[in-house]
Amino acid sequence: MSCDFECLSCDAANYKLMEKARNEKIETVWDRAEAMQPQCGFGEMGLCCTNCAMGPCRIVKVSEDGPKKGICGADEDTIASRNLARSIAAGSSAHSDHGRDIAHALYHAAKNPESGYKVKNHKKLISLAKEWGIDTENQDIKDIAANVAKTALEEFGKPFGNLRFIQRAPEDRKKIWNKMNVTPRAIDRDIVEVLHSTHIGCDADYRNIMTTAIRAALSDGWGGSMIGTELSDILFGVPEPHEIEANLGVLKEDEVNLVIHGHEPTLSEAILIAVNDPELIELAKKQGAEGINLVGMCCTGNEIAMRHGIPMAGNFFQQELAIVTGAVDAMVVDVQCIMPALSQVAKCYHTKLITTSPKAKIPGAIHMQFNEEEAIESAKRIVKEAVMNFKNRQGNIFIPQEKSKGFVGYSNEAIINALDKVTNSTAHPSGTVKPLADAIKSGVLRGAVAIVGCNNHKVLHDKGHVELAKELIKNDVLVVTTGCGAYACIKAGLMSKEARGLCGKGLATVCELVNIPPVLHMGSCVDISRILLLLSELAKFMNVDIKDLPVAGAAPEWMSEKALSIGTYVVASGVYTMLGVAPQVTGSDNLTRFLTNDVKDIYGGYFDIESDPKEAAKKIISCIEEKRKILSI
Ligand code: SF4
Ligand code: SF4
């Protein structure tokens, strides 16, 4: 590494582990990013095509010389939009397949006692069953759960009609989607259609390619992700605020450390049951450990933190550093955001890297298939592997002391409950978004911004999230956060109630009255569907469309295809969205203009790009104030 650690991350826990990694000759994401420089300009601009074996083709933009069309004749607009559309489809497929797995788990909970899953939230189950027209009168709860699970699974491949959750959107939004022919139909169909239409010799019109891609993205936000969130709440419980600890300091020297990393709560919930099994705890003690310490990483960490108060060890860029501590006895992973490099790092320590999904095997890792049909037994076998590895620890252990406290688990239900406590229940009905609407209308809150997404070496690790959140709360803008952005915020103390001291007067007063932190943790990346629903309810209550609300989205450090899908469905739902890293589209002027300008006239939302968090905050606040002016509030 050619620069100091401070120019790579703003998390002090990382500096010590980066130094340990350097001394122990362990390569990390930052080393590989440096070795990759300069990155390919064609790829950076979205101008490389490998869609058929006549390629690869690349379009030369930087000089008059060089090809301006691919061998088939595809131009820069076609190539860049096809690449983007395929990435959006991949992102939508990842979230949606997650949703499908949760639906399968719900079905097992209803029909297969061997699975060990149990339906936790009957109220939410019955409410969703009624919404979907499923008979609940005198029905056994397990039959209702099975019918809800089957109906959810049918959303993926139904031959006719549109997705059921679309009905939750405001009327004006549905009209826009219908007019633009982007109303999602069946999740798998909408994703497949992107792949088909971007095959060689199909769609060459960048605007039409984006229409198909927008439909697939909406299938994620208002389909696969929403199914994932709603059914997870039914199966594992609706999140409630918990105070937890975060950062790598949550690892313990005297306990078996099991890091659960990935995305799907079907695995993490079963692992949580297994680590509390008295026989496995006893076994850990026999190996010389004081107990079993379960901690989370990336989105799966968000899932178990918000439902059970399990500590959040670190975000995407900290996964290798967790192993570098030498104190991780097993890192158990399922799908998405798991760096293949982990197996090389794990080899240098005693850590067992355990893959569990047939969708994500890694050479060098141990594969222990996790079966939902016998979830708890599968999980116990995996935990036993971690426990038995404790005695193999070597001498090179260093756990940084850095950890912070904060509150996580603000589901929509939890936010509304918190607000209800400070409203006049005799004058107003409880359980609505009225208090939130009132705070926004009065101007005490200027607006709200969702800060979401990943880590990316193109931006200083965590700085994009933290600096942007600080600027916004200082200006009375409430921040909600998910994914790896949530880790950055909790590590920086922004989810503690003391963070009120960093807020403007209006937001500080709201936080004081409602007893909430100014940055609210709303969960994992699929839980951005919670934010869609909150916006939808707020818009309906205020009798406007989502595009009229003084709100925005921001992904300061995004990197994944899932983030592209999220950004696209958020924009198509009417929300101005700020990106800290430019998408790989800038080689097409037309496509860039479409995404940052033309879509505004169609959907109300549009993309903006700004890597400096302070500048990004200025632009977001100006957008919020413009919306307030139009609403005359
Ligand atoms: S689809 Fe066209 S541009 Fe792409 S690789 Fe094939 S020939 Fe080249
Ligand atoms: S925020 Fe991004 S990096 Fe983090 S878990 Fe989600 S998709 Fe992965």
Short mmCIF file of N, CA, C and O in Angstrom, two decimals, residues 455-516:
data_model
loop_
_atom_site.label_atom_id
_atom_site.label_comp_id
_atom_site.label_asym_id
_atom_site.label_seq_id
_atom_site.Cartn_x
_atom_site.Cartn_y
_atom_site.Cartn_z
N ASN A 455 -19.52 -0.60 0.49
CA ASN A 455 -18.22 0.08 0.55
C ASN A 455 -17.57 -0.08 -0.82
O ASN A 455 -17.80 -1.07 -1.50
N ASN A 456 -16.76 0.91 -1.19
CA ASN A 456 -16.13 0.89 -2.50
C ASN A 456 -14.78 1.60 -2.38
O ASN A 456 -14.73 2.71 -1.83
N HIS A 457 -13.70 0.98 -2.85
CA HIS A 457 -12.37 1.59 -2.69
C HIS A 457 -12.25 2.94 -3.37
O HIS A 457 -11.32 3.70 -3.11
N LYS A 458 -13.23 3.26 -4.25
CA LYS A 458 -13.15 4.55 -4.95
C LYS A 458 -13.50 5.71 -4.01
O LYS A 458 -13.36 6.89 -4.37
N VAL A 459 -14.01 5.36 -2.82
CA VAL A 459 -14.38 6.37 -1.83
C VAL A 459 -13.72 5.93 -0.52
O VAL A 459 -13.64 4.74 -0.25
N LEU A 460 -13.26 6.88 0.29
CA LEU A 460 -12.66 6.53 1.58
C LEU A 460 -13.67 5.72 2.41
O LEU A 460 -14.80 6.18 2.63
N HIS A 461 -13.22 4.53 2.86
CA HIS A 461 -14.12 3.60 3.55
C HIS A 461 -14.90 4.28 4.70
O HIS A 461 -14.28 4.86 5.59
N ASP A 462 -16.21 4.20 4.64
CA ASP A 462 -17.16 4.72 5.66
C ASP A 462 -17.35 6.24 5.63
O ASP A 462 -18.34 6.73 6.18
N LYS A 463 -16.41 6.96 5.02
CA LYS A 463 -16.50 8.43 5.11
C LYS A 463 -17.74 8.96 4.38
O LYS A 463 -18.41 9.87 4.84
N GLY A 464 -18.01 8.36 3.21
CA GLY A 464 -19.16 8.83 2.42
C GLY A 464 -20.44 8.75 3.24
O GLY A 464 -21.24 9.70 3.28
N HIS A 465 -20.64 7.63 3.92
CA HIS A 465 -21.86 7.44 4.72
C HIS A 465 -21.89 8.41 5.90
O HIS A 465 -22.88 9.11 6.13
N VAL A 466 -20.77 8.43 6.65
CA VAL A 466 -20.75 9.15 7.93
C VAL A 466 -20.83 10.66 7.71
O VAL A 466 -21.64 11.35 8.35
N GLU A 467 -20.01 11.18 6.79
CA GLU A 467 -19.99 12.63 6.58
C GLU A 467 -21.33 13.13 6.04
O GLU A 467 -21.82 14.18 6.44
N LEU A 468 -21.90 12.33 5.13
CA LEU A 468 -23.19 12.75 4.57
C LEU A 468 -24.26 12.76 5.67
O LEU A 468 -25.03 13.72 5.81
N ALA A 469 -24.29 11.70 6.48
CA ALA A 469 -25.29 11.63 7.56
C ALA A 469 -25.12 12.82 8.51
O ALA A 469 -26.11 13.46 8.90
N LYS A 470 -23.87 13.15 8.86
CA LYS A 470 -23.64 14.26 9.80
C LYS A 470 -24.14 15.58 9.24
O LYS A 470 -24.76 16.38 9.93
N GLU A 471 -23.85 15.81 7.95
CA GLU A 471 -24.30 17.07 7.32
C GLU A 471 -25.83 17.16 7.31
O GLU A 471 -26.40 18.21 7.55
N LEU A 472 -26.47 16.02 7.03
CA LEU A 472 -27.93 16.05 6.91
C LEU A 472 -28.60 16.27 8.27
O LEU A 472 -29.50 17.10 8.39
N ILE A 473 -28.14 15.55 9.29
CA ILE A 473 -28.81 15.71 10.60
C ILE A 473 -28.55 17.12 11.16
O ILE A 473 -29.41 17.68 11.83
N LYS A 474 -27.39 17.67 10.82
CA LYS A 474 -27.09 19.05 11.25
C LYS A 474 -28.12 20.02 10.66
O LYS A 474 -28.41 21.07 11.22
N ASN A 475 -28.68 19.64 9.52
CA ASN A 475 -29.65 20.51 8.83
C ASN A 475 -31.08 20.03 9.01
O ASN A 475 -31.94 20.23 8.14
N ASP A 476 -31.35 19.34 10.12
CA ASP A 476 -32.72 18.90 10.47
C ASP A 476 -33.33 17.92 9.48
O ASP A 476 -34.55 17.92 9.28
N VAL A 477 -32.48 17.14 8.86
CA VAL A 477 -32.99 16.09 7.96
C VAL A 477 -32.80 14.74 8.67
O VAL A 477 -31.68 14.38 9.05
N LEU A 478 -33.90 14.03 8.87
CA LEU A 478 -33.84 12.71 9.50
C LEU A 478 -33.18 11.73 8.53
O LEU A 478 -33.48 11.74 7.33
N VAL A 479 -32.30 10.88 9.06
CA VAL A 479 -31.63 9.88 8.20
C VAL A 479 -32.10 8.49 8.58
O VAL A 479 -32.19 8.16 9.76
N VAL A 480 -32.46 7.70 7.57
CA VAL A 480 -32.69 6.27 7.81
C VAL A 480 -31.62 5.54 7.01
O VAL A 480 -31.14 6.04 6.00
N THR A 481 -31.21 4.36 7.50
CA THR A 481 -30.10 3.70 6.84
C THR A 481 -30.25 2.18 6.87
O THR A 481 -30.90 1.64 7.76
N THR A 482 -29.65 1.55 5.86
CA THR A 482 -29.65 0.08 5.79
C THR A 482 -28.27 -0.38 5.31
O THR A 482 -27.43 0.43 4.92
N GLY A 483 -28.08 -1.69 5.29
CA GLY A 483 -26.90 -2.29 4.66
C GLY A 483 -25.61 -1.88 5.32
O GLY A 483 -25.53 -1.67 6.53
N CYS A 484 -24.55 -1.74 4.50
CA CYS A 484 -23.24 -1.41 5.06
C CYS A 484 -23.15 0.05 5.48
O CYS A 484 -22.30 0.42 6.28
N GLY A 485 -24.04 0.88 4.95
CA GLY A 485 -24.13 2.27 5.42
C GLY A 485 -24.52 2.30 6.89
O GLY A 485 -24.05 3.16 7.66
N ALA A 486 -25.37 1.37 7.29
CA ALA A 486 -25.82 1.32 8.69
C ALA A 486 -24.65 1.02 9.61
O ALA A 486 -24.53 1.57 10.71
N TYR A 487 -23.74 0.13 9.17
CA TYR A 487 -22.56 -0.18 9.98
C TYR A 487 -21.70 1.07 10.17
O TYR A 487 -21.19 1.34 11.25
N ALA A 488 -21.50 1.80 9.05
CA ALA A 488 -20.66 2.99 9.14
C ALA A 488 -21.25 3.96 10.16
O ALA A 488 -20.53 4.52 10.99
N CYS A 489 -22.58 4.13 10.12
CA CYS A 489 -23.23 5.10 11.01
C CYS A 489 -23.18 4.66 12.46
O CYS A 489 -22.92 5.47 13.35
N ILE A 490 -23.42 3.38 12.72
CA ILE A 490 -23.41 2.95 14.13
C ILE A 490 -21.99 3.02 14.69
O ILE A 490 -21.77 3.42 15.83
N LYS A 491 -21.00 2.66 13.86
CA LYS A 491 -19.62 2.70 14.33
C LYS A 491 -19.21 4.13 14.68
O LYS A 491 -18.41 4.37 15.57
N ALA A 492 -19.78 5.10 13.95
CA ALA A 492 -19.44 6.51 14.19
C ALA A 492 -20.29 7.13 15.30
O ALA A 492 -20.22 8.33 15.54
N GLY A 493 -21.11 6.32 15.94
CA GLY A 493 -21.91 6.82 17.08
C GLY A 493 -23.19 7.53 16.68
O GLY A 493 -23.88 8.11 17.52
N LEU A 494 -23.55 7.49 15.39
CA LEU A 494 -24.71 8.27 14.93
C LEU A 494 -26.04 7.61 15.25
O LEU A 494 -27.09 8.21 15.08
N MET A 495 -26.01 6.36 15.71
CA MET A 495 -27.26 5.71 16.10
C MET A 495 -27.43 5.69 17.62
O MET A 495 -28.28 4.97 18.14
N SER A 496 -26.60 6.44 18.30
CA SER A 496 -26.78 6.56 19.74
C SER A 496 -27.69 7.75 19.99
O SER A 496 -27.80 8.65 19.15
N LYS A 497 -28.32 7.75 21.14
CA LYS A 497 -29.23 8.87 21.42
C LYS A 497 -28.44 10.16 21.66
O LYS A 497 -28.94 11.25 21.43
N GLU A 498 -27.18 10.01 22.06
CA GLU A 498 -26.34 11.20 22.29
C GLU A 498 -26.06 11.93 20.97
O GLU A 498 -25.69 13.11 20.98
N ALA A 499 -26.24 11.25 19.85
CA ALA A 499 -25.98 11.90 18.56
C ALA A 499 -26.93 13.07 18.31
O ALA A 499 -26.73 13.84 17.37
N ARG A 500 -27.95 13.20 19.16
CA ARG A 500 -28.82 14.38 19.08
C ARG A 500 -28.00 15.66 19.14
O ARG A 500 -28.37 16.68 18.57
N GLY A 501 -26.90 15.61 19.87
CA GLY A 501 -26.04 16.79 20.01
C GLY A 501 -25.49 17.26 18.67
O GLY A 501 -25.02 18.38 18.56
N LEU A 502 -25.52 16.41 17.65
CA LEU A 502 -24.99 16.79 16.34
C LEU A 502 -26.09 17.34 15.42
O LEU A 502 -25.83 17.68 14.28
N CYS A 503 -27.33 17.35 15.93
CA CYS A 503 -28.47 17.70 15.06
C CYS A 503 -28.80 19.18 15.11
O CYS A 503 -28.46 19.86 16.09
N GLY A 504 -29.51 19.62 14.10
CA GLY A 504 -30.12 20.94 14.15
C GLY A 504 -31.19 20.94 15.24
O GLY A 504 -31.60 19.88 15.73
N LYS A 505 -31.72 22.14 15.55
CA LYS A 505 -32.63 22.26 16.68
C LYS A 505 -33.92 21.45 16.48
O LYS A 505 -34.41 20.78 17.40
N GLY A 506 -34.45 21.49 15.27
CA GLY A 506 -35.72 20.79 15.00
C GLY A 506 -35.60 19.29 15.17
O GLY A 506 -36.37 18.66 15.90
N LEU A 507 -34.60 18.72 14.51
CA LEU A 507 -34.42 17.26 14.59
C LEU A 507 -34.06 16.84 16.02
O LEU A 507 -34.54 15.82 16.52
N ALA A 508 -33.24 17.67 16.69
CA ALA A 508 -32.87 17.34 18.08
C ALA A 508 -34.12 17.28 18.95
O ALA A 508 -34.26 16.39 19.80
N THR A 509 -35.05 18.20 18.73
CA THR A 509 -36.29 18.22 19.53
C THR A 509 -37.12 16.97 19.26
O THR A 509 -37.63 16.33 20.18
N VAL A 510 -37.25 16.61 17.98
CA VAL A 510 -38.01 15.40 17.64
C VAL A 510 -37.36 14.18 18.31
O VAL A 510 -38.05 13.35 18.92
N CYS A 511 -36.04 14.08 18.20
CA CYS A 511 -35.34 12.92 18.79
C CYS A 511 -35.54 12.86 20.29
O CYS A 511 -35.74 11.80 20.87
N GLU A 512 -35.51 14.03 20.93
CA GLU A 512 -35.68 14.12 22.38
C GLU A 512 -37.08 13.65 22.77
O GLU A 512 -37.25 12.80 23.64
N LEU A 513 -38.08 14.20 22.06
CA LEU A 513 -39.48 13.89 22.40
C LEU A 513 -39.80 12.42 22.16
O LEU A 513 -40.44 11.76 22.96
N VAL A 514 -39.35 11.92 20.99
CA VAL A 514 -39.73 10.56 20.59
C VAL A 514 -38.75 9.52 21.17
O VAL A 514 -39.01 8.33 21.12
N ASN A 515 -37.62 10.02 21.70
CA ASN A 515 -36.60 9.15 22.27
C ASN A 515 -35.99 8.22 21.22
O ASN A 515 -35.95 6.99 21.39
N ILE A 516 -35.57 8.83 20.13
CA ILE A 516 -34.93 8.06 19.06
C ILE A 516 -33.59 8.72 18.69
O ILE A 516 -33.41 9.91 18.93
#
